[in-house]
mmCIF file of C-alpha atoms in Angstrom:
data_model
loop_
_atom_site.group_PDB
_atom_site.id
_atom_site.type_symbol
_atom_site.label_atom_id
_atom_site.label_comp_id
_atom_site.label_asym_id
_atom_site.label_seq_id
_atom_site.Cartn_x
_atom_site.Cartn_y
_atom_site.Cartn_z
ATOM 1 C CA MET A 1 1.840 8.686 20.759
ATOM 2 C CA SER A 2 -1.391 7.031 19.680
ATOM 3 C CA ASP A 3 -1.191 3.434 18.511
ATOM 4 C CA MET A 4 -0.627 2.728 14.846
ATOM 5 C CA ILE A 5 -3.154 0.088 13.788
ATOM 6 C CA LEU A 6 -2.544 -1.742 10.525
ATOM 7 C CA HIS A 7 -5.484 -3.466 8.845
ATOM 8 C CA HIS A 8 -3.922 -6.133 6.619
ATOM 9 C CA TYR A 9 -3.606 -9.850 5.847
ATOM 10 C CA PRO A 10 -0.462 -11.987 5.852
ATOM 11 C CA THR A 11 -0.065 -12.600 2.099
ATOM 12 C CA SER A 12 -0.707 -8.995 1.018
ATOM 13 C CA PRO A 13 2.424 -7.648 -0.735
ATOM 14 C CA PHE A 14 1.544 -4.010 -0.087
ATOM 15 C CA SER A 15 1.080 -4.827 3.597
ATOM 16 C CA GLU A 16 4.567 -6.325 3.617
ATOM 17 C CA LYS A 17 5.878 -2.967 2.416
ATOM 18 C CA VAL A 18 4.464 -1.316 5.547
ATOM 19 C CA ARG A 19 5.404 -4.166 7.885
ATOM 20 C CA VAL A 20 9.049 -3.838 6.835
ATOM 21 C CA ALA A 21 8.863 -0.072 7.414
ATOM 22 C CA PHE A 22 7.719 -0.789 10.964
ATOM 23 C CA GLY A 23 10.690 -3.126 11.291
ATOM 24 C CA ILE A 24 13.181 -0.535 10.053
ATOM 25 C CA LYS A 25 11.920 1.870 12.687
ATOM 26 C CA GLY A 26 11.609 -0.785 15.400
ATOM 27 C CA LEU A 27 8.038 0.296 16.121
ATOM 28 C CA ALA A 28 5.362 -1.315 18.222
ATOM 29 C CA TRP A 29 2.055 -1.449 16.369
ATOM 30 C CA LYS A 30 -1.373 -3.040 16.477
ATOM 31 C CA SER A 31 -2.346 -5.677 13.930
ATOM 32 C CA VAL A 32 -5.900 -6.253 12.672
ATOM 33 C CA MET A 33 -6.403 -9.121 10.232
ATOM 34 C CA ILE A 34 -8.936 -8.464 7.468
ATOM 35 C CA PRO A 35 -10.288 -10.740 4.710
ATOM 36 C CA ARG A 36 -8.379 -10.693 1.426
ATOM 37 C CA ILE A 37 -11.641 -10.466 -0.532
ATOM 38 C CA LEU A 38 -14.955 -8.702 0.014
ATOM 39 C CA PRO A 39 -16.973 -8.432 2.146
ATOM 40 C CA LYS A 40 -14.864 -6.542 4.700
ATOM 41 C CA PRO A 41 -17.549 -5.473 7.178
ATOM 42 C CA ASP A 42 -15.159 -4.269 9.871
ATOM 43 C CA LEU A 43 -13.073 -2.141 7.496
ATOM 44 C CA MET A 44 -15.766 -0.292 5.531
ATOM 45 C CA PRO A 45 -16.985 1.784 8.512
ATOM 46 C CA LEU A 46 -13.470 3.233 8.742
ATOM 47 C CA THR A 47 -12.794 3.820 5.051
ATOM 48 C CA GLY A 48 -16.248 4.558 3.674
ATOM 49 C CA GLY A 49 -15.815 2.094 0.813
ATOM 50 C CA TYR A 50 -12.085 2.075 0.059
ATOM 51 C CA ARG A 51 -11.224 -1.618 -0.120
ATOM 52 C CA LYS A 52 -7.509 -1.829 -0.910
ATOM 53 C CA THR A 53 -5.049 -3.366 1.543
ATOM 54 C CA PRO A 54 -3.481 -2.198 3.783
ATOM 55 C CA VAL A 55 -5.100 0.641 5.708
ATOM 56 C CA LEU A 56 -3.432 2.451 8.591
ATOM 57 C CA GLN A 57 -5.606 3.692 11.449
ATOM 58 C CA ILE A 58 -4.425 6.168 14.076
ATOM 59 C CA ASP A 59 -7.392 6.821 16.382
ATOM 60 C CA ALA A 60 -10.047 8.342 14.074
ATOM 61 C CA ASP A 61 -7.652 9.205 11.228
ATOM 62 C CA ILE A 62 -7.520 6.610 8.448
ATOM 63 C CA TYR A 63 -4.655 6.510 5.936
ATOM 64 C CA CYS A 64 -5.062 4.837 2.540
ATOM 65 C CA ASP A 65 -2.387 3.753 0.058
ATOM 66 C CA THR A 66 1.141 2.807 1.029
ATOM 67 C CA GLN A 67 2.791 5.884 -0.473
ATOM 68 C CA LEU A 68 0.894 7.997 2.063
ATOM 69 C CA ILE A 69 1.121 5.443 4.873
ATOM 70 C CA LEU A 70 4.932 5.427 4.747
ATOM 71 C CA ARG A 71 5.045 9.220 4.818
ATOM 72 C CA GLU A 72 2.712 9.291 7.835
ATOM 73 C CA ILE A 73 4.788 6.712 9.711
ATOM 74 C CA GLU A 74 7.848 8.857 9.010
ATOM 75 C CA ARG A 75 6.089 12.005 10.240
ATOM 76 C CA ARG A 76 5.058 10.424 13.506
ATOM 77 C CA ALA A 77 8.244 8.428 14.140
ATOM 78 C CA PRO A 78 11.048 10.249 12.299
ATOM 79 C CA GLU A 79 13.997 8.239 13.630
ATOM 80 C CA PRO A 80 15.520 6.208 12.128
ATOM 81 C CA THR A 81 14.449 7.868 8.923
ATOM 82 C CA LEU A 82 12.944 6.077 5.949
ATOM 83 C CA TYR A 83 14.368 8.830 3.715
ATOM 84 C CA PRO A 84 18.135 9.105 4.298
ATOM 85 C CA SER A 85 20.148 11.802 2.535
ATOM 86 C CA GLN A 86 17.163 13.607 1.020
ATOM 87 C CA THR A 87 15.913 10.557 -0.883
ATOM 88 C CA ARG A 88 12.160 11.036 -0.490
ATOM 89 C CA GLY A 89 11.524 12.038 -4.103
ATOM 90 C CA LEU A 90 13.590 9.183 -5.478
ATOM 91 C CA ALA A 91 11.962 6.694 -3.087
ATOM 92 C CA ASP A 92 8.490 7.850 -4.133
ATOM 93 C CA ALA A 93 9.428 7.576 -7.808
ATOM 94 C CA LEU A 94 10.786 4.050 -7.315
ATOM 95 C CA GLY A 95 7.586 3.158 -5.488
ATOM 96 C CA TRP A 96 5.506 4.478 -8.375
ATOM 97 C CA TRP A 97 7.419 2.294 -10.838
ATOM 98 C CA ALA A 98 7.143 -0.749 -8.553
ATOM 99 C CA GLU A 99 3.418 -0.381 -8.023
ATOM 100 C CA ARG A 100 2.370 0.815 -11.477
ATOM 101 C CA SER A 101 4.610 -1.376 -13.633
ATOM 102 C CA LEU A 102 6.511 -4.065 -11.777
ATOM 103 C CA PHE A 103 3.520 -5.182 -9.697
ATOM 104 C CA SER A 104 1.283 -6.076 -12.643
ATOM 105 C CA THR A 105 4.153 -8.014 -14.193
ATOM 106 C CA ALA A 106 4.869 -9.782 -10.903
ATOM 107 C CA VAL A 107 1.192 -10.735 -10.547
ATOM 108 C CA ALA A 108 1.147 -12.245 -14.033
ATOM 109 C CA VAL A 109 4.371 -14.179 -13.427
ATOM 110 C CA LEU A 110 3.199 -15.576 -10.099
ATOM 111 C CA PHE A 111 -0.365 -16.442 -11.081
ATOM 112 C CA ALA A 112 0.722 -18.001 -14.356
ATOM 113 C CA LYS A 113 2.140 -20.718 -12.125
ATOM 114 C CA VAL A 114 -0.282 -20.860 -9.178
ATOM 115 C CA GLY A 115 -3.461 -19.453 -10.750
ATOM 116 C CA SER A 116 -5.057 -22.850 -11.379
ATOM 117 C CA ALA A 117 -5.202 -23.409 -7.616
ATOM 118 C CA LEU A 118 -6.967 -20.115 -6.850
ATOM 119 C CA PRO A 119 -10.500 -20.389 -5.414
ATOM 120 C CA GLN A 120 -13.295 -19.140 -7.621
ATOM 121 C CA ALA A 121 -14.342 -16.567 -5.017
ATOM 122 C CA PHE A 122 -10.893 -14.964 -5.218
ATOM 123 C CA ILE A 123 -11.002 -14.872 -9.028
ATOM 124 C CA GLU A 124 -14.443 -13.233 -9.014
ATOM 125 C CA ASP A 125 -13.368 -10.701 -6.385
ATOM 126 C CA ARG A 126 -10.234 -9.705 -8.280
ATOM 127 C CA SER A 127 -12.215 -9.361 -11.504
ATOM 128 C CA LYS A 128 -14.516 -6.835 -9.828
ATOM 129 C CA PHE A 129 -11.539 -5.179 -8.161
ATOM 130 C CA SER A 130 -9.596 -4.677 -11.384
ATOM 131 C CA GLY A 131 -12.564 -3.847 -13.599
ATOM 132 C CA ARG A 132 -11.630 -6.591 -16.069
ATOM 133 C CA GLU A 133 -11.581 -10.356 -16.088
ATOM 134 C CA PHE A 134 -9.002 -11.884 -13.765
ATOM 135 C CA ASN A 135 -8.109 -14.868 -15.896
ATOM 136 C CA PRO A 136 -5.338 -17.250 -14.764
ATOM 137 C CA GLN A 137 -5.529 -19.084 -18.093
ATOM 138 C CA ALA A 138 -4.814 -15.870 -19.968
ATOM 139 C CA MET A 139 -1.926 -15.190 -17.598
ATOM 140 C CA LYS A 140 -0.564 -18.625 -18.379
ATOM 141 C CA ALA A 141 -0.815 -17.918 -22.107
ATOM 142 C CA ALA A 142 1.012 -14.596 -21.632
ATOM 143 C CA GLU A 143 3.688 -16.167 -19.449
ATOM 144 C CA PRO A 144 6.572 -15.978 -21.981
ATOM 145 C CA ARG A 145 6.030 -12.268 -22.552
ATOM 146 C CA MET A 146 5.589 -11.529 -18.837
ATOM 147 C CA LEU A 147 8.745 -13.420 -17.923
ATOM 148 C CA ASP A 148 10.679 -11.316 -20.441
ATOM 149 C CA ALA A 149 9.356 -8.101 -18.912
ATOM 150 C CA PHE A 150 9.884 -9.298 -15.345
ATOM 151 C CA ARG A 151 13.501 -10.347 -15.991
ATOM 152 C CA ALA A 152 14.294 -7.020 -17.651
ATOM 153 C CA GLN A 153 12.935 -5.011 -14.737
ATOM 154 C CA LEU A 154 14.617 -7.233 -12.169
ATOM 155 C CA HIS A 155 17.885 -6.609 -13.983
ATOM 156 C CA TRP A 156 17.378 -2.892 -13.328
ATOM 157 C CA LEU A 157 16.921 -3.656 -9.647
ATOM 158 C CA GLU A 158 19.956 -5.950 -9.615
ATOM 159 C CA THR A 159 22.007 -3.043 -10.978
ATOM 160 C CA ILE A 160 20.599 -0.591 -8.438
ATOM 161 C CA ALA A 161 21.280 -2.968 -5.545
ATOM 162 C CA ASP A 162 24.858 -3.772 -6.630
ATOM 163 C CA GLY A 163 27.634 -2.749 -4.246
ATOM 164 C CA THR A 164 25.645 -1.465 -1.259
ATOM 165 C CA PRO A 165 23.719 -3.245 1.500
ATOM 166 C CA PHE A 166 20.570 -1.308 0.618
ATOM 167 C CA LEU A 167 19.415 0.781 -2.328
ATOM 168 C CA PHE A 168 20.566 4.154 -1.023
ATOM 169 C CA GLY A 169 23.556 3.051 1.036
ATOM 170 C CA PRO A 170 24.181 1.381 4.382
ATOM 171 C CA GLN A 171 20.707 2.043 5.840
ATOM 172 C CA PRO A 172 17.365 0.602 4.646
ATOM 173 C CA SER A 173 14.857 3.119 3.359
ATOM 174 C CA ALA A 174 11.410 3.655 1.904
ATOM 175 C CA GLY A 175 12.920 2.863 -1.477
ATOM 176 C CA ASP A 176 13.871 -0.590 -0.242
ATOM 177 C CA CYS A 177 10.370 -1.155 1.143
ATOM 178 C CA SER A 178 8.792 -0.096 -2.151
ATOM 179 C CA LEU A 179 10.702 -2.661 -4.194
ATOM 180 C CA TYR A 180 11.218 -5.438 -1.664
ATOM 181 C CA HIS A 181 7.558 -6.360 -1.343
ATOM 182 C CA MET A 182 7.338 -7.184 -5.060
ATOM 183 C CA VAL A 183 10.304 -9.543 -4.750
ATOM 184 C CA TRP A 184 8.808 -10.998 -1.549
ATOM 185 C CA PHE A 185 5.518 -11.610 -3.360
ATOM 186 C CA VAL A 186 6.996 -13.540 -6.275
ATOM 187 C CA ARG A 187 9.470 -15.379 -4.049
ATOM 188 C CA SER A 188 6.587 -16.682 -1.936
ATOM 189 C CA GLY A 189 5.198 -18.765 -4.804
ATOM 190 C CA ARG A 190 7.692 -18.787 -7.649
ATOM 191 C CA PRO A 191 11.241 -18.483 -6.260
ATOM 192 C CA GLU A 192 12.819 -19.922 -9.413
ATOM 193 C CA ALA A 193 11.904 -16.696 -11.244
ATOM 194 C CA LEU A 194 14.510 -14.928 -9.083
ATOM 195 C CA ALA A 195 17.262 -17.540 -9.204
ATOM 196 C CA GLU A 196 19.466 -15.698 -11.701
ATOM 197 C CA PHE A 197 19.601 -12.567 -9.518
ATOM 198 C CA PRO A 198 21.843 -13.351 -6.513
ATOM 199 C CA GLY A 199 22.257 -9.682 -5.647
ATOM 200 C CA ILE A 200 18.500 -9.199 -5.353
ATOM 201 C CA LEU A 201 18.143 -12.336 -3.248
ATOM 202 C CA ALA A 202 20.908 -11.257 -0.866
ATOM 203 C CA TRP A 203 19.384 -7.774 -0.614
ATOM 204 C CA ALA A 204 15.941 -9.273 0.051
ATOM 205 C CA ASP A 205 17.404 -11.517 2.755
ATOM 206 C CA ARG A 206 18.907 -8.475 4.495
ATOM 207 C CA LEU A 207 15.521 -6.757 4.505
ATOM 208 C CA ALA A 208 13.715 -9.888 5.675
ATOM 209 C CA SER A 209 16.122 -10.181 8.615
ATOM 210 C CA ILE A 210 15.009 -6.764 9.877
ATOM 211 C CA GLY A 211 11.607 -8.147 10.814
ATOM 212 C CA HIS A 212 8.346 -6.305 11.353
ATOM 213 C CA GLY A 213 8.900 -4.429 14.595
ATOM 214 C CA ALA A 214 6.679 -5.425 17.503
ATOM 215 C CA PRO A 215 3.104 -6.150 16.386
ATOM 216 C CA THR A 216 0.307 -6.949 18.833
ATOM 217 C CA ALA A 217 -2.854 -8.557 17.496
ATOM 218 C CA ILE A 218 -6.164 -6.895 18.316
ATOM 219 C CA ASP A 219 -9.723 -7.641 17.232
ATOM 220 C CA ALA A 220 -11.280 -5.581 14.454
ATOM 221 C CA ARG A 221 -14.120 -4.539 16.752
ATOM 222 C CA GLU A 222 -11.565 -3.133 19.190
ATOM 223 C CA ALA A 223 -10.153 -0.999 16.387
ATOM 224 C CA LEU A 224 -13.637 0.299 15.571
ATOM 225 C CA ALA A 225 -14.168 1.167 19.228
ATOM 226 C CA ILE A 226 -10.870 3.078 19.282
ATOM 227 C CA ALA A 227 -12.021 5.154 16.311
ATOM 228 C CA LYS A 228 -15.420 5.815 17.854
ATOM 229 C CA ALA A 229 -13.881 7.000 21.138
ATOM 230 C CA ALA A 230 -11.562 9.450 19.367
ATOM 231 C CA GLU A 231 -11.885 12.636 17.353
ATOM 232 C CA PRO A 232 -9.996 13.097 14.080
ATOM 233 C CA ALA A 233 -6.811 15.050 14.717
ATOM 234 C CA THR A 234 -6.347 16.247 11.142
ATOM 235 C CA PRO A 235 -5.013 19.802 11.012
ATOM 236 C CA LYS A 236 -6.865 21.907 8.466
ATOM 237 C CA SER A 237 -4.662 22.852 5.536
ATOM 238 C CA THR A 238 -5.347 24.154 2.063
ATOM 239 C CA ASP A 239 -3.458 24.147 -1.193
ATOM 240 C CA SER A 240 -3.612 27.730 -2.473
ATOM 241 C CA LEU A 241 -2.227 26.603 -5.832
ATOM 242 C CA ASP A 242 -4.670 23.739 -6.323
ATOM 243 C CA PRO A 243 -5.177 23.703 -10.115
ATOM 244 C CA ASN A 244 -8.873 22.857 -9.729
ATOM 245 C CA GLY A 245 -9.663 25.554 -7.179
ATOM 246 C CA ARG A 246 -10.901 23.195 -4.480
ATOM 247 C CA ARG A 247 -11.719 24.712 -1.093
ATOM 248 C CA LEU A 248 -12.165 23.308 2.394
ATOM 249 C CA GLY A 249 -15.753 22.478 3.253
ATOM 250 C CA GLU A 250 -16.683 21.238 -0.212
ATOM 251 C CA GLN A 251 -18.280 17.852 -0.638
ATOM 252 C CA VAL A 252 -16.007 15.616 -2.698
ATOM 253 C CA SER A 253 -15.477 11.982 -3.540
ATOM 254 C CA VAL A 254 -12.070 10.324 -3.876
ATOM 255 C CA ALA A 255 -11.306 7.069 -5.712
ATOM 256 C CA PRO A 256 -8.217 5.240 -6.982
ATOM 257 C CA ASP A 257 -7.573 5.715 -10.683
ATOM 258 C CA ASP A 258 -6.404 2.153 -11.383
ATOM 259 C CA THR A 259 -8.155 -0.632 -9.459
ATOM 260 C CA GLY A 260 -10.611 -0.826 -6.575
ATOM 261 C CA ARG A 261 -12.263 2.352 -7.843
ATOM 262 C CA ASP A 262 -14.924 2.535 -5.123
ATOM 263 C CA PRO A 263 -15.366 6.242 -4.272
ATOM 264 C CA VAL A 264 -15.288 7.614 -0.738
ATOM 265 C CA SER A 265 -17.368 10.746 -0.144
ATOM 266 C CA GLY A 266 -17.195 13.418 2.515
ATOM 267 C CA GLU A 267 -16.245 16.970 3.433
ATOM 268 C CA LEU A 268 -12.878 18.227 2.244
ATOM 269 C CA VAL A 269 -10.908 19.092 5.400
ATOM 270 C CA ALA A 270 -7.255 19.093 4.311
ATOM 271 C CA LEU A 271 -5.492 19.625 1.024
ATOM 272 C CA SER A 272 -1.843 19.757 0.030
ATOM 273 C CA ILE A 273 0.236 19.059 -3.042
ATOM 274 C CA ASP A 274 0.503 15.357 -2.136
ATOM 275 C CA GLU A 275 -2.426 14.632 0.219
ATOM 276 C CA ILE A 276 -6.178 15.083 0.430
ATOM 277 C CA ALA A 277 -8.341 14.307 3.477
ATOM 278 C CA ILE A 278 -12.108 14.112 3.818
ATOM 279 C CA ARG A 279 -14.295 13.976 6.920
ATOM 280 C CA ARG A 280 -17.157 11.505 6.966
ATOM 281 C CA HIS A 281 -19.576 10.040 9.488
ATOM 282 C CA ASP A 282 -20.425 6.414 10.052
ATOM 283 C CA PRO A 283 -22.880 5.107 12.685
ATOM 284 C CA PHE A 284 -20.396 2.463 13.849
ATOM 285 C CA VAL A 285 -17.412 4.767 14.377
ATOM 286 C CA GLY A 286 -18.737 8.331 14.405
ATOM 287 C CA ASP A 287 -16.642 10.997 12.671
ATOM 288 C CA VAL A 288 -13.470 9.856 10.936
ATOM 289 C CA THR A 289 -11.073 11.550 8.531
ATOM 290 C CA VAL A 290 -9.889 9.470 5.578
ATOM 291 C CA HIS A 291 -6.563 10.469 4.009
ATOM 292 C CA PHE A 292 -5.425 9.773 0.439
ATOM 293 C CA PRO A 293 -2.370 10.677 -1.628
ATOM 294 C CA ARG A 294 -2.993 12.994 -4.576
ATOM 295 C CA ALA A 295 -1.004 10.913 -7.076
ATOM 296 C CA GLY A 296 -3.039 7.939 -8.258
ATOM 297 C CA PHE A 297 -6.430 9.206 -7.056
ATOM 298 C CA VAL A 298 -9.305 11.023 -8.724
ATOM 299 C CA VAL A 299 -11.086 13.776 -6.816
ATOM 300 C CA SER A 300 -14.601 14.736 -7.911
ATOM 301 C CA ARG A 301 -16.855 17.455 -6.537
ATOM 302 C CA GLY A 302 -20.215 16.554 -5.076
#
């Protein structure tokens, strides 16, 4: 099996989601450290402009967004499964809640406390990334409201986690990964916000004890060379029920619909109900195929 190469940085919560998935499966993987703000000169040749973290590279196939990355890890290394007892749909739904609702609340709660220490370059980068002002002072002013929302949602998680080692039973799953990294993120800088939830803390400790598998650090330029030496292995597939009538071979652009909305353009080479892949060429890496989930992304022709 080709190496799985994760482009990430240590404090990235979404990267922690994938790192724990590697740990659950006991996988060996390659680790490439990238900057947490732009520019990211050794990542853009692979993604064509997609800037979110993390990105999974397997030879010349590039996977964006953790909902798709976890599914691809599962496809390539199915045992032990991340989706026990037919839980994929529920795990994906929990992940959607965590990343579309709980994450923004967690960010506000954490940065209300530590935002005054953030470097100006980070604040400017996140303002461009989100499409609105990233304002730690405003987060501080909204702190009472955000703490209310955060506590309410954590109470849901405390109830879900009650009585079993992990969310879906005795084995950790994608659902655990999708919620754990939010807890991990807040705990890293504001642990007192979790103090009233002993069940969540015990559950998070069990996940943390799993570790991250067996990572090996490699240089970003080595990862680019791996992509350049390979050919994309994406099987062509088409969605005959695509509601917009898209067809393979069309030129399209794909962009997130929430933050980091930089579009990636190329030839449509694979399409399914939950994935879209486009082929593009870059002088540094040659031909690569960039994969995106359908949920949470906007696809435009031309």
